[in-house]
PDB file of C-alpha atoms and ligand atoms in Angstrom:
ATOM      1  CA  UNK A  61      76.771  81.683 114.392  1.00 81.00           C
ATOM      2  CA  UNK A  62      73.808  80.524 113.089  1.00 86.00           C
ATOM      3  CA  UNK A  63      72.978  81.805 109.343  1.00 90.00           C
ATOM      4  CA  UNK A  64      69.379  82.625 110.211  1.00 90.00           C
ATOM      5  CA  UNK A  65      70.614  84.868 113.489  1.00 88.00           C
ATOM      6  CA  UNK A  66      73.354  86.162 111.354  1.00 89.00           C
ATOM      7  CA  UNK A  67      71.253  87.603 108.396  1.00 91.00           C
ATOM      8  CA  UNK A  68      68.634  88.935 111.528  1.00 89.00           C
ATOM      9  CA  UNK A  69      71.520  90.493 112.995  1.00 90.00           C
ATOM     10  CA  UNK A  70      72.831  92.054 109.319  1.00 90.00           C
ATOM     11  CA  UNK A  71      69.593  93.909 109.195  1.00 89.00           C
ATOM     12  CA  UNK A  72      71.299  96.536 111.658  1.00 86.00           C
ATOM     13  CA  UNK A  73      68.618  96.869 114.158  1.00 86.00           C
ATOM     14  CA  UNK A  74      71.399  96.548 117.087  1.00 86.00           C
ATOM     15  CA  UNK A  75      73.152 100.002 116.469  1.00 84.00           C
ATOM     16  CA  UNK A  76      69.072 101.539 117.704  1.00 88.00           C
ATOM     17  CA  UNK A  77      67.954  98.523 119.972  1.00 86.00           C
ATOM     18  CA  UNK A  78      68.915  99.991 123.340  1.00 88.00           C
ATOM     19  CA  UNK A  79      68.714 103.965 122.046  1.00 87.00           C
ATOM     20  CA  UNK A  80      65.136 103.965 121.051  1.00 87.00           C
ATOM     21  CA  UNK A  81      61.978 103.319 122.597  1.00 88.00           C
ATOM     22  CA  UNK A  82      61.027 102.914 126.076  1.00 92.00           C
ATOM     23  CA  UNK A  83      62.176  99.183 126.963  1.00 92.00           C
ATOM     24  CA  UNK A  84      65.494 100.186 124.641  1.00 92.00           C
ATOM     25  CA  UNK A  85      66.309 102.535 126.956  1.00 94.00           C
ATOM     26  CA  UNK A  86      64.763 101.269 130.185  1.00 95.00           C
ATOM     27  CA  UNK A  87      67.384  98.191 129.784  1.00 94.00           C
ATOM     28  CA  UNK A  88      70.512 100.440 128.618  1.00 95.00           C
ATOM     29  CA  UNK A  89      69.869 102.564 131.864  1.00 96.00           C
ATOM     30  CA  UNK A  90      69.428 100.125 134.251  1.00 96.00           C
ATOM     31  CA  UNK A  91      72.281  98.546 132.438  1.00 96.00           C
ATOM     32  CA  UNK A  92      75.052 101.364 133.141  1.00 97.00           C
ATOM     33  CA  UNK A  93      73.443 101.873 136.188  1.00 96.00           C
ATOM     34  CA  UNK A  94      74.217  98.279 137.210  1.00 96.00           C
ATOM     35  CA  UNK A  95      77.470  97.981 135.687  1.00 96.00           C
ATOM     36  CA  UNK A  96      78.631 101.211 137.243  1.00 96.00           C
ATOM     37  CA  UNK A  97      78.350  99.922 140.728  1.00 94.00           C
ATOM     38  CA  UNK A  98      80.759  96.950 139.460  1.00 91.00           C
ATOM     39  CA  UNK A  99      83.566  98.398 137.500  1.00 92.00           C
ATOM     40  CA  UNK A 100      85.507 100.374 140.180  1.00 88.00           C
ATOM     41  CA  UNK A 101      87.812 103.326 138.171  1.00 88.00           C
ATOM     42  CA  UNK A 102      89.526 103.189 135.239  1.00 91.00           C
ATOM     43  CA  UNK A 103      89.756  99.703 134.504  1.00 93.00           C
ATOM     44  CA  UNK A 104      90.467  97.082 131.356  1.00 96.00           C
ATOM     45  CA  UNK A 105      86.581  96.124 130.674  1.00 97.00           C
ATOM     46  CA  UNK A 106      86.067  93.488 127.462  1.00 98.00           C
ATOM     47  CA  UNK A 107      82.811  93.348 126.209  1.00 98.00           C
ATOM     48  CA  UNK A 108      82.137  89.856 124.797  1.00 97.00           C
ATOM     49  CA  UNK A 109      78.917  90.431 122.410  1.00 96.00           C
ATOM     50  CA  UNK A 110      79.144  94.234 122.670  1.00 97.00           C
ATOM     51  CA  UNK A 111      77.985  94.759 119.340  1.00 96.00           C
ATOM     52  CA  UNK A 112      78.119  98.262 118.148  1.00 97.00           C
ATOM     53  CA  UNK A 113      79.697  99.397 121.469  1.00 97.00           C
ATOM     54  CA  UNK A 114      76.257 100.879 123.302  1.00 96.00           C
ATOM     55  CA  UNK A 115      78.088 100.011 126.492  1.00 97.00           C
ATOM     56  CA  UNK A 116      81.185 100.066 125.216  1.00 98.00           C
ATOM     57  CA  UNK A 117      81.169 103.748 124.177  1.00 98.00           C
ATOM     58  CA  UNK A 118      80.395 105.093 127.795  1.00 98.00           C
ATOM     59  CA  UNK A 119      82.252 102.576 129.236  1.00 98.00           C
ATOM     60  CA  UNK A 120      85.551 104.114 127.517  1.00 98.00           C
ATOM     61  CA  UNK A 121      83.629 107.954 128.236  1.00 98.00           C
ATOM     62  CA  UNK A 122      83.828 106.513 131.927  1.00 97.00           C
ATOM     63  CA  UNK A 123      88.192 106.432 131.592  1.00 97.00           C
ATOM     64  CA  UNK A 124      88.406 102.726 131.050  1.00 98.00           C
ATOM     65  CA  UNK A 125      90.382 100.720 128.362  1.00 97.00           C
ATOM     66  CA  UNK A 126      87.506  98.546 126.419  1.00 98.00           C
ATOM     67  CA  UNK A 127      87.302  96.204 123.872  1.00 98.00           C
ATOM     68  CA  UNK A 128      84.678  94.422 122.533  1.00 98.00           C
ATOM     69  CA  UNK A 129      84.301  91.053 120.458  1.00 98.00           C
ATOM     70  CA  UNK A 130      81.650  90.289 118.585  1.00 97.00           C
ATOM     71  CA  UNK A 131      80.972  87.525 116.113  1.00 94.00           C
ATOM     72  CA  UNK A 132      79.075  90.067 113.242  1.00 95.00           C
ATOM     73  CA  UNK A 133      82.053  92.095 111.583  1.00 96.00           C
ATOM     74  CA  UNK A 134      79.369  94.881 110.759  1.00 95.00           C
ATOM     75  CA  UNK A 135      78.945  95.667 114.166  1.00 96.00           C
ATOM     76  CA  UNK A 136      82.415  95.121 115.241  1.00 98.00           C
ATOM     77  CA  UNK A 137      83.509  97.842 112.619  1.00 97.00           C
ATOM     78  CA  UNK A 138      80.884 100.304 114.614  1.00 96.00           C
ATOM     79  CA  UNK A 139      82.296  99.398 117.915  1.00 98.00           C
ATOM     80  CA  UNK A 140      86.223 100.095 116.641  1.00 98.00           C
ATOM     81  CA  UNK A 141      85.552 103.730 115.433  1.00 98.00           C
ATOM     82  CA  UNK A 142      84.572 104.657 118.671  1.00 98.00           C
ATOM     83  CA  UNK A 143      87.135 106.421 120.939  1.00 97.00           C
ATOM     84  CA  UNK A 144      88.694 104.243 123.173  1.00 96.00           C
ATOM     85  CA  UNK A 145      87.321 101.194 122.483  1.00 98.00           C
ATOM     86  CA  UNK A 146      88.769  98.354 120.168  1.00 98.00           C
ATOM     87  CA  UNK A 147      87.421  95.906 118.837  1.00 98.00           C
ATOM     88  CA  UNK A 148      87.759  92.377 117.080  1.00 98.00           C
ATOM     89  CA  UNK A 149      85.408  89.382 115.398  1.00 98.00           C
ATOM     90  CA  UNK A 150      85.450  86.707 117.547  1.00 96.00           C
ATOM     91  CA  UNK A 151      83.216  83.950 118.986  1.00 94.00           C
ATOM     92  CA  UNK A 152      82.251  84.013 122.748  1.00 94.00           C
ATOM     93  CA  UNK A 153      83.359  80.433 122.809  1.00 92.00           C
ATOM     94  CA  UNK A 154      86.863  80.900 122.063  1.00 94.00           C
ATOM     95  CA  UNK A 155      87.775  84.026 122.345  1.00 96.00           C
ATOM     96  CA  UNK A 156      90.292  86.128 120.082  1.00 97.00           C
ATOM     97  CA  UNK A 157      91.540  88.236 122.994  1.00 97.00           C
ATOM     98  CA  UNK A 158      94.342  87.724 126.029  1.00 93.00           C
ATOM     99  CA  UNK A 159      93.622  88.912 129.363  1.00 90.00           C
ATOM    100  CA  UNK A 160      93.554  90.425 132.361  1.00 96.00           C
ATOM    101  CA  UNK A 161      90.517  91.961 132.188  1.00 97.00           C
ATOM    102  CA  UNK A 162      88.892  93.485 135.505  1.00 95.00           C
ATOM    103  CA  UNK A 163      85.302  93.002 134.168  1.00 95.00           C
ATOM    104  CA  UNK A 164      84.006  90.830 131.636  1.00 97.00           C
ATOM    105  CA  UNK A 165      80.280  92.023 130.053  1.00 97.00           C
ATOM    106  CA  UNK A 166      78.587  89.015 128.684  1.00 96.00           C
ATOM    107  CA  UNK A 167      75.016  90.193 127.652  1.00 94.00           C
ATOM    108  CA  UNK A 168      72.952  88.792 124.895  1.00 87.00           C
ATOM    109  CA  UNK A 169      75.742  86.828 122.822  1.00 79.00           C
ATOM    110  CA  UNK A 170      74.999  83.085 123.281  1.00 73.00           C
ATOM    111  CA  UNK A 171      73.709  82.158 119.887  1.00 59.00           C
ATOM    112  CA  UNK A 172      75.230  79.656 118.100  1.00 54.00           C
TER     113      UNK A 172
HETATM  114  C1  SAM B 467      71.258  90.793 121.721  1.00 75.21           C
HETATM  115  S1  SAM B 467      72.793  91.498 121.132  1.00 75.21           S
HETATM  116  C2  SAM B 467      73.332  92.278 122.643  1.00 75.21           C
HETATM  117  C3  SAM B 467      74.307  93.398 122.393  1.00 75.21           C
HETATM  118  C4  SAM B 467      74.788  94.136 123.638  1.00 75.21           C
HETATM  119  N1  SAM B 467      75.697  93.287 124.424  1.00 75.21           N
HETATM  120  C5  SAM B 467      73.662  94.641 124.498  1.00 75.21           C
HETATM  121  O1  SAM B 467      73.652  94.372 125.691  1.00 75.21           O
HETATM  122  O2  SAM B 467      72.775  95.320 123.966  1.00 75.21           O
HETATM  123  C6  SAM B 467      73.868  90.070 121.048  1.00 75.21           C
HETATM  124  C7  SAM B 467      75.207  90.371 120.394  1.00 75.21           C
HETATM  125  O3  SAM B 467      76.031  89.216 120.540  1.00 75.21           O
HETATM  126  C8  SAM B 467      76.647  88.911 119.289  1.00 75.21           C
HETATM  127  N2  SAM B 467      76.850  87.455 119.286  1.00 75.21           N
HETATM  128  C9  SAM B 467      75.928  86.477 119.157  1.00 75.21           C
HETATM  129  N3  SAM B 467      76.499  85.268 119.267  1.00 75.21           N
HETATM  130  C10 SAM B 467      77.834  85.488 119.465  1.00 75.21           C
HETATM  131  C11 SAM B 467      78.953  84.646 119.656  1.00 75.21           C
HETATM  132  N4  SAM B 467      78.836  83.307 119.669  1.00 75.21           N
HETATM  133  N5  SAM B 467      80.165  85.214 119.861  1.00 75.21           N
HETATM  134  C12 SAM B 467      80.308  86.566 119.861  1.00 75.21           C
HETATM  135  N6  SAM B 467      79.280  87.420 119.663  1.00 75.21           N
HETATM  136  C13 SAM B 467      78.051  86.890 119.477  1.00 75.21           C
HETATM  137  C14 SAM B 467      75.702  89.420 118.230  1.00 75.21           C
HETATM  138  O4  SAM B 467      76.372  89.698 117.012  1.00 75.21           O
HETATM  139  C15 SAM B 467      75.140  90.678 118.905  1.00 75.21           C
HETATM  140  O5  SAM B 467      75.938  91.800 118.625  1.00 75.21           O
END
């Protein structure tokens, strides 16, 4: 990842993005409310960018088996306290992880 999207991201402001404020938590909504619809019952979800594990945490709340990579270790340590979720540094590109997966949550982590 890029050093200049890597020290943006360092400055923590991803833990709070979709918990605070209006648009944060217009998107995190509309979010579940989409996702919900997709991911059937108690399924293996992997969250490829999931940062700190906003969807990730509800997602394993929900009875599903999550994991999340994410290419800042900072966030990644967040995400793998939570219950039920693990989770690993990785890029998006090549990812550290073996499937089957039943969904695959790809939002926001493109940089390079
Ligand atoms: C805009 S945040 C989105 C977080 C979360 N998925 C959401 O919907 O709010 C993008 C996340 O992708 C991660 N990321 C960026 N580029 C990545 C890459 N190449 N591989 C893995 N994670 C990456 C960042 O560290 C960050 O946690």
């Amino acid at each position: 990842m890029d050093q200049e999207i890597r020290e943006f991201y360092a400055q923590g402001y991803e833990d709070e993005r979709l918990r605070v404020g209006g648009n944060g938590r217009l998107e995190f909504l509309r979010t579940q409310e989409v996702v919900r619809r997709f991911v059937g019952e108690r399924g293996r979800v992997l969250d490829v960018g999931g940062a700190t594990g906003v969807h990730a945490g509800w997602l394993a709340r929900d009875g599903h088996d999550v994991v999340v990579v994410d290419a800042m270790p900072s966030h990644v340590e967040v995400a793998d306290a939570l219950p039920g979720v693990s989770a690993v540094v990785g890029d998006a590109r090549d990812l550290p992880v073996d499937g089957p997966f039943d969904v695959v949550l790809l939002f926001g982590p493109l940089a390079v």
